[in-house]
């Protein structure tokens, strides 16, 4: 960061303006004349020695006398930041510039405070903070030169993009009249379903495997291989060789699954593969039968509280989670024993809803602890009741001043066409109030061009953690801002599903998705 003031010699004659540069700890005097005019009479101070010091906002203005005798300095002229005249070096400095996976990131300092920052080519915009620091990100972004210019309107600087491969114009089409088939990944699951034989409750079966093969002609990236559905806790993935893996054309991986029924009766779940192939996610049904060990009596219907924090007969449904007032929260009640299907009822705190399926969702509106009963009823009419609590708190305060914040990240969401319309969306992580010193970050998600009926509620997750819902109107909608607390995104995946997890019909399908890249 630099500034300049005017220094003058020989009062009563032609004033010679000289350049003074502002350094972090002192001011230094440059002998060369820059201009020959001033608009106001300077204020003179005696110069008792070769170095003359004047306090300037807690620092010091130092003028070194090298030639002639310096008689005074205009100390009433305000500092002007940026490049003001002729030989002053560019004030704006780029400290980080990279382009990875279509994600542009440019950081630096020395810009005019609180000024719009423009990155060209592409006219990407950002804003400097009160200290002149800036962090600008954009996705998708490409560059034919791997070079960008950063400007605050007063100064500019150029930088090369690390990790960048220059983009080139599309090659001219081949003269052959026959179109070439495009390459794409494709998924096959073998077997197409898993069936486990009768298994005593509380005991574990031998593992069975599902093989995932890339039957296409382009690389297949598998985001995740997961077990969901009616009884997911009965089926455990003991060896997952697929999640996060990229398979070449013709290559395969496998996931091994065991069956340990929680209770007697028919048990089921769904194996779900989420990937970059058309038709994602791909699914395979899983089933098994739990049996009661010989000589034992089936235990009675009960509410499963293993994922809650319980003390003195009361279980906190938000224990271990960020439960902020007026912020989205969800959990699910499950039952053991008895005869499914189960129906749930109870009066939850203001702002929260308990659906008959056991799904809890909403945004609590009152701070402090609330206690409430919840009842489950099975297919035979048997019931079980438990006592639960919830303790919403105020969200954390923003990060203290002076700490480097995370800026704002945007993540473009995409997915396959539905009924001839291709849905799209944007996820934004606002980390301007979050830093290593504390604070919080906010997540926004909006969608458009979705070919689903008005009133459809979409389910939004961050790395499979639910963070909100979106109600469609005219194919578009936005999620209420979600306070992530002290959490900053980095390669975290956003997924928007086409329905709530307990909606009737086929299993949830991923509508659009994408990942934040730093």
XYZ file of C-alpha atoms in Angstrom:
518
model
C 0.000 0.000 0.000
C 1.452 3.457 -0.933
C 0.428 7.079 -0.661
C 1.860 10.431 -1.609
C 2.090 13.905 -0.061
C 3.576 17.102 -1.458
C 6.847 18.546 -0.067
C 8.094 22.037 -0.945
C 11.311 24.093 -0.709
C 12.182 27.775 -1.012
C 9.063 29.658 0.183
C 8.237 32.728 -1.901
C 9.653 31.224 -5.055
C 8.416 28.541 -7.400
C 7.117 25.686 -5.226
C 8.660 22.350 -6.082
C 6.352 19.436 -5.230
C 8.164 16.247 -4.356
C 6.892 12.687 -3.865
C 6.664 11.082 -0.450
C 5.847 7.354 -0.300
C 3.975 5.796 2.630
C 5.499 2.573 3.955
C 4.075 0.449 6.773
C 6.439 1.962 9.376
C 7.722 5.281 7.963
C 7.509 7.936 5.255
C 10.517 8.397 2.928
C 11.327 11.463 0.854
C 12.168 11.320 -2.858
C 14.359 14.233 -4.085
C 12.974 14.395 -7.648
C 10.570 17.277 -8.463
C 7.181 16.068 -9.701
C 5.156 19.258 -10.215
C 5.526 23.009 -9.794
C 2.224 24.206 -8.373
C 0.122 23.961 -5.244
C -3.337 25.306 -4.432
C -2.748 26.460 -0.859
C -0.025 28.001 1.227
C 2.088 25.333 2.923
C 2.507 25.133 6.671
C 6.185 25.442 7.653
C 8.002 23.774 10.498
C 11.656 24.198 11.391
C 14.058 21.520 10.185
C 16.580 21.222 13.048
C 18.512 18.276 11.608
C 18.961 16.034 8.586
C 15.835 13.999 9.541
C 12.591 15.753 10.351
C 9.752 13.716 11.944
C 6.097 14.679 12.219
C 3.533 12.361 13.910
C 0.981 11.056 11.393
C -1.917 8.977 12.798
C 0.202 7.093 15.277
C 3.102 6.718 12.793
C 5.808 9.191 11.718
C 6.450 11.363 8.628
C 10.215 11.294 8.032
C 11.868 13.663 5.547
C 15.592 13.052 4.889
C 17.542 16.105 3.703
C 19.908 15.043 0.954
C 20.441 18.121 -1.254
C 19.818 21.676 -0.275
C 17.832 22.654 2.792
C 14.245 21.457 3.175
C 12.346 24.260 4.885
C 8.866 22.768 5.182
C 6.347 20.101 4.345
C 2.642 20.463 3.652
C 1.236 18.193 6.375
C -2.369 19.245 5.699
C -2.647 17.260 2.426
C -4.623 14.006 2.862
C -3.032 10.727 1.744
C -4.373 9.326 -1.507
C -4.208 5.543 -1.846
C -3.491 3.840 -5.138
C -1.284 5.049 -7.970
C -1.659 8.826 -8.019
C 0.995 10.093 -10.412
C 3.733 9.225 -12.823
C 6.307 6.880 -11.284
C 4.288 5.487 -8.354
C 4.127 1.679 -8.604
C 0.751 -0.087 -8.933
C -0.900 -0.316 -5.531
C -3.039 -3.387 -6.241
C -1.241 -6.713 -5.653
C -2.404 -10.220 -6.600
C -1.265 -12.820 -4.040
C -3.189 -15.831 -5.345
C -4.611 -16.623 -8.762
C -5.705 -20.064 -9.863
C -8.162 -21.870 -12.132
C -8.944 -25.443 -11.134
C -11.826 -27.511 -12.456
C -13.536 -24.464 -13.939
C -13.391 -22.610 -10.562
C -11.642 -19.219 -10.673
C -10.085 -17.850 -7.483
C -8.195 -14.550 -7.269
C -6.994 -12.943 -4.015
C -4.922 -9.897 -3.256
C -4.504 -6.617 -1.410
C -3.727 -2.957 -1.966
C -6.990 -2.083 -3.668
C -9.003 1.008 -2.835
C -11.004 0.032 0.292
C -14.643 -0.962 -0.276
C -14.305 -0.603 -4.044
C -15.685 -2.824 -6.825
C -13.067 -5.248 -8.164
C -13.245 -6.343 -11.816
C -11.400 -9.322 -13.296
C -10.996 -9.523 -17.061
C -11.519 -11.267 -19.368
C -15.031 -12.255 -18.341
C -15.947 -9.141 -16.309
C -16.023 -11.118 -13.048
C -16.821 -8.778 -10.176
C -16.118 -8.646 -6.450
C -15.540 -6.073 -3.700
C -12.520 -5.165 -1.590
C -12.864 -4.990 2.179
C -12.097 -2.029 4.442
C -8.370 -2.817 4.317
C -8.236 -3.113 0.532
C -8.006 -6.920 0.556
C -10.141 -8.880 -1.883
C -11.132 -12.446 -2.746
C -13.086 -13.075 -5.942
C -14.370 -16.460 -7.106
C -16.437 -17.577 -10.070
C -17.602 -20.832 -11.608
C -17.727 -21.922 -14.355
C -14.790 -19.978 -15.842
C -12.343 -20.648 -18.674
C -9.407 -18.764 -20.149
C -7.674 -18.989 -23.495
C -4.531 -17.257 -22.167
C -4.458 -18.330 -18.489
C -3.890 -14.648 -17.714
C -6.206 -12.229 -15.869
C -6.154 -8.513 -15.106
C -7.480 -7.257 -11.772
C -8.652 -3.641 -11.464
C -10.282 -1.479 -8.804
C -10.922 1.398 -11.235
C -7.823 3.276 -10.077
C -5.063 0.685 -10.483
C -4.687 -2.715 -12.064
C -2.403 -5.743 -11.974
C -2.032 -8.831 -14.129
C -1.412 -12.384 -12.968
C -1.076 -15.846 -14.435
C -3.617 -18.483 -13.334
C -2.032 -21.453 -11.575
C -3.471 -24.831 -12.567
C -4.891 -23.405 -15.781
C -4.879 -25.138 -19.143
C -5.549 -22.669 -21.988
C -8.911 -23.258 -23.595
C -8.938 -23.486 -27.370
C -11.621 -22.883 -29.961
C -13.607 -25.948 -30.900
C -11.941 -27.785 -33.799
C -13.508 -27.566 -37.204
C -15.975 -30.385 -37.834
C -14.693 -33.374 -39.753
C -15.650 -33.395 -43.411
C -17.326 -36.782 -43.021
C -21.105 -36.444 -43.321
C -21.644 -39.199 -40.758
C -21.895 -37.833 -37.172
C -19.569 -39.438 -34.656
C -21.222 -40.944 -31.566
C -20.536 -38.965 -28.373
C -18.874 -40.712 -25.445
C -20.630 -40.950 -22.093
C -20.469 -43.092 -18.963
C -23.182 -45.651 -18.196
C -23.900 -47.732 -15.095
C -24.849 -51.358 -14.625
C -25.490 -53.007 -11.242
C -24.917 -56.736 -10.739
C -26.957 -58.291 -9.290
C -29.885 -55.946 -9.806
C -31.167 -56.741 -6.268
C -30.001 -58.406 -3.026
C -32.085 -60.841 -0.985
C -30.943 -62.126 2.397
C -32.365 -65.283 3.924
C -34.018 -65.471 7.372
C -31.748 -64.031 10.063
C -32.244 -64.012 13.837
C -32.599 -60.506 15.245
C -29.368 -59.144 16.664
C -27.164 -61.464 14.580
C -25.217 -60.653 11.416
C -25.383 -62.469 8.092
C -22.575 -63.209 5.683
C -21.818 -60.313 3.331
C -23.239 -60.054 -0.174
C -21.830 -57.719 -2.829
C -23.176 -55.493 -5.569
C -20.832 -54.749 -8.470
C -20.963 -51.324 -10.118
C -19.624 -51.330 -13.696
C -18.981 -48.474 -16.095
C -20.678 -49.855 -19.193
C -20.146 -46.593 -21.104
C -17.334 -45.060 -23.136
C -16.283 -42.161 -20.866
C -15.006 -42.042 -17.252
C -17.643 -42.619 -14.577
C -17.309 -40.644 -11.327
C -19.203 -42.130 -8.374
C -20.145 -39.502 -5.815
C -21.490 -42.009 -3.328
C -22.831 -45.519 -2.808
C -25.306 -45.505 0.074
C -28.055 -47.579 1.683
C -31.331 -45.742 2.274
C -35.005 -46.638 2.483
C -37.391 -48.177 5.001
C -34.912 -50.059 7.254
C -31.427 -48.749 6.384
C -29.984 -49.570 9.817
C -30.591 -53.283 9.211
C -28.211 -53.294 6.221
C -24.576 -52.238 6.694
C -21.978 -51.508 4.006
C -18.888 -53.275 5.349
C -16.621 -52.701 2.330
C -17.307 -49.735 0.055
C -14.832 -49.638 -2.844
C -16.921 -47.300 -4.995
C -17.651 -43.980 -3.239
C -15.434 -41.176 -4.557
C -13.921 -43.412 -7.256
C -13.578 -42.684 -10.982
C -14.004 -45.777 -13.165
C -12.572 -45.970 -16.669
C -14.783 -47.364 -19.408
C -15.303 -51.079 -18.722
C -13.938 -50.920 -15.158
C -15.913 -51.910 -12.071
C -15.961 -51.725 -8.259
C -18.038 -53.405 -5.558
C -19.798 -52.732 -2.252
C -20.263 -55.498 0.332
C -23.395 -55.408 2.531
C -24.464 -57.426 5.596
C -27.911 -57.956 7.144
C -28.486 -57.598 10.899
C -32.236 -57.271 11.550
C -33.241 -55.015 14.388
C -36.589 -56.788 14.711
C -38.505 -59.726 13.315
C -40.434 -59.491 10.069
C -39.834 -58.288 6.524
C -37.017 -55.714 6.291
C -36.047 -53.666 3.249
C -33.787 -50.893 2.014
C -32.459 -49.458 -1.261
C -28.866 -49.411 -2.507
C -28.301 -46.042 -4.233
C -25.401 -45.058 -6.510
C -25.025 -41.340 -7.265
C -22.737 -40.542 -10.218
C -22.235 -38.467 -13.379
C -24.021 -40.883 -15.735
C -27.426 -40.347 -17.291
C -30.161 -41.699 -15.038
C -28.277 -41.066 -11.800
C -28.931 -42.201 -9.149
C -29.151 -45.882 -10.000
C -30.821 -48.148 -7.432
C -31.101 -51.778 -6.393
C -33.637 -53.084 -3.819
C -32.386 -54.986 -0.754
C -34.573 -57.250 1.363
C -34.330 -59.729 4.196
C -36.413 -61.362 6.913
C -35.738 -60.989 10.609
C -36.637 -63.941 12.812
C -37.070 -64.325 16.567
C -34.467 -66.649 18.094
C -35.874 -69.934 19.329
C -36.994 -69.931 22.947
C -37.319 -66.138 23.138
C -40.259 -63.778 23.092
C -40.363 -60.856 20.688
C -39.773 -57.591 22.604
C -42.564 -55.007 22.666
C -42.885 -51.955 20.432
C -40.415 -49.219 21.439
C -39.097 -45.858 20.221
C -35.473 -46.102 19.084
C -33.436 -43.406 20.883
C -29.893 -44.546 20.030
C -29.205 -41.387 18.000
C -30.528 -38.963 20.640
C -28.906 -37.719 23.838
C -30.900 -39.044 26.796
C -30.776 -38.270 30.514
C -33.288 -38.933 33.315
C -35.858 -40.309 30.898
C -35.781 -37.283 28.531
C -34.050 -37.468 25.129
C -32.748 -34.317 23.377
C -33.504 -34.622 19.652
C -30.998 -31.860 18.789
C -28.080 -33.023 20.918
C -24.758 -32.599 19.129
C -26.292 -30.429 16.367
C -26.498 -26.701 15.714
C -30.079 -25.900 16.678
C -30.464 -22.151 16.148
C -33.693 -20.232 16.503
C -35.367 -19.521 13.127
C -32.968 -21.918 11.383
C -33.855 -25.151 9.558
C -33.666 -28.338 11.630
C -34.706 -31.913 10.899
C -34.468 -35.376 12.403
C -36.404 -38.646 12.133
C -38.041 -40.808 14.784
C -37.712 -44.589 14.301
C -39.288 -47.522 16.123
C -38.190 -51.061 16.886
C -40.219 -54.231 17.324
C -43.974 -54.281 16.907
C -45.529 -54.558 13.470
C -44.851 -51.924 10.802
C -45.948 -49.603 9.322
C -45.745 -47.102 12.167
C -47.634 -43.851 12.673
C -46.211 -40.992 14.746
C -47.904 -38.175 16.660
C -46.892 -35.465 19.135
C -46.969 -31.733 19.832
C -43.542 -30.313 18.987
C -42.210 -26.793 19.822
C -43.438 -23.781 17.827
C -42.140 -23.785 14.255
C -41.566 -27.569 14.141
C -43.730 -30.285 12.534
C -43.880 -34.031 13.205
C -45.121 -35.870 10.114
C -46.939 -39.260 10.449
C -43.847 -40.954 8.974
C -41.722 -39.797 11.926
C -39.965 -37.060 9.936
C -39.430 -33.878 11.979
C -38.700 -30.620 10.142
C -39.103 -26.875 10.500
C -37.421 -23.855 12.075
C -37.918 -23.388 15.851
C -39.138 -19.912 16.751
C -38.523 -19.892 20.515
C -35.208 -19.997 22.403
C -34.748 -22.257 25.389
C -35.669 -25.843 26.275
C -39.072 -27.300 25.410
C -40.179 -30.777 26.559
C -42.870 -32.778 24.728
C -44.242 -36.359 24.386
C -44.132 -38.376 21.162
C -46.201 -41.519 20.504
C -45.762 -44.272 17.919
C -48.563 -46.666 16.907
C -47.920 -49.878 14.961
C -50.167 -51.771 12.540
C -51.799 -53.769 15.344
C -52.674 -50.678 17.389
C -49.907 -51.162 19.956
C -48.377 -47.895 21.159
C -45.198 -46.616 22.792
C -44.601 -43.115 24.149
C -41.406 -41.260 25.013
C -40.466 -37.849 26.400
C -38.229 -35.617 24.315
C -36.752 -32.130 24.402
C -35.302 -29.473 22.116
C -33.153 -26.439 23.027
C -32.833 -23.806 20.272
C -30.172 -21.141 20.895
C -29.272 -17.800 19.348
C -26.923 -18.029 16.346
C -23.273 -17.103 16.953
C -22.075 -13.523 16.590
C -20.195 -12.477 13.421
C -16.418 -12.797 13.348
C -14.547 -10.029 15.242
C -13.184 -7.130 13.148
C -9.713 -7.520 11.718
C -9.911 -11.266 10.987
C -9.596 -12.566 7.424
C -12.999 -13.880 6.307
C -13.758 -16.572 3.767
C -15.491 -14.358 1.207
C -18.389 -15.599 -0.904
C -18.388 -18.839 -2.929
C -20.859 -19.733 -5.706
C -21.576 -23.257 -6.900
C -23.481 -23.818 -10.151
C -25.916 -26.737 -9.878
C -26.958 -28.864 -12.859
C -28.836 -32.038 -13.678
C -30.491 -34.008 -16.498
C -33.566 -32.798 -18.337
C -37.034 -33.572 -16.972
C -39.836 -33.632 -19.517
C -37.801 -31.659 -22.049
C -36.648 -28.981 -19.562
C -33.174 -28.915 -18.010
C -33.220 -27.769 -14.364
C -30.504 -25.503 -13.003
C -29.589 -23.777 -9.783
C -27.010 -21.878 -7.760
C -25.707 -22.516 -4.245
C -23.988 -19.597 -2.477
C -21.901 -19.851 0.685
C -21.580 -16.441 2.361
C -18.509 -16.592 4.606
C -18.037 -12.833 4.959
C -18.916 -13.120 8.656
C -16.860 -16.263 9.295
C -13.136 -16.642 9.985
C -10.693 -18.557 12.134
C -11.564 -16.088 14.895
C -15.211 -17.226 15.005
C -18.506 -16.130 13.480
C -20.834 -18.009 11.143
C -21.483 -18.717 7.462
C -24.783 -18.731 5.551
C -25.896 -21.097 2.760
C -28.382 -20.048 0.032
C -29.775 -22.385 -2.650
C -32.122 -21.471 -5.504
C -33.420 -23.484 -8.476
C -35.102 -22.693 -11.784
C -36.573 -24.334 -14.896
C -37.741 -27.383 -12.922
C -40.478 -29.322 -14.722
C -42.408 -30.402 -11.603
C -45.853 -29.288 -10.358
C -46.349 -26.151 -8.287
C -46.220 -26.916 -4.579
C -43.635 -29.689 -4.945
C -41.231 -29.587 -1.994
C -37.603 -30.257 -2.855
C -35.104 -31.588 -0.296
C -31.672 -29.897 -0.083
C -28.583 -31.506 1.466
C -24.973 -30.459 2.091
C -22.857 -33.635 1.978
C -26.080 -35.582 2.662
C -26.898 -33.458 5.728
C -30.359 -31.879 5.223
C -30.179 -28.068 5.234
C -33.589 -26.984 3.939
C -36.508 -27.392 1.571
C -37.653 -25.498 -1.532
C -41.311 -25.135 -2.565
C -41.688 -24.749 -6.330
C -43.717 -21.986 -7.966
C -43.602 -21.792 -11.761
C -40.625 -24.147 -11.843
C -38.502 -21.956 -9.543
C -37.904 -21.505 -5.842
C -35.379 -20.645 -3.140
C -34.427 -22.205 0.158
C -34.581 -20.121 3.330
C -31.016 -19.049 4.285
C -29.368 -21.751 6.401
C -26.948 -20.764 9.185
C -24.105 -23.301 9.108
C -22.531 -21.966 12.318
C -18.758 -22.271 12.449
C -18.480 -24.226 9.208
C -16.785 -23.224 5.979
C -17.385 -25.140 2.761
C -14.538 -26.760 0.834
C -15.276 -29.376 -1.839
C -18.612 -30.017 -0.151
C -21.438 -31.307 -2.355
C -24.893 -29.741 -2.671
C -27.701 -32.071 -3.760
C -31.292 -31.072 -4.458
C -33.751 -33.997 -4.433
C -37.098 -34.077 -6.209
C -39.176 -34.765 -3.058
C -39.075 -35.077 0.738
C -37.608 -38.366 1.994
C -40.984 -39.630 3.249
C -42.985 -38.680 0.140
C -45.123 -41.450 -1.320
C -44.068 -43.154 -4.537
C -40.621 -43.987 -5.863
C -37.449 -43.229 -3.822
C -35.974 -39.738 -3.883
C -34.070 -38.814 -7.034
C -31.306 -36.219 -7.248
C -32.646 -33.340 -9.342
C -29.510 -31.169 -9.568
C -26.183 -31.000 -7.767
C -22.659 -29.641 -7.684
C -19.633 -29.133 -5.414
C -17.965 -26.072 -3.907
C -14.328 -25.740 -4.987
C -11.736 -23.617 -3.216
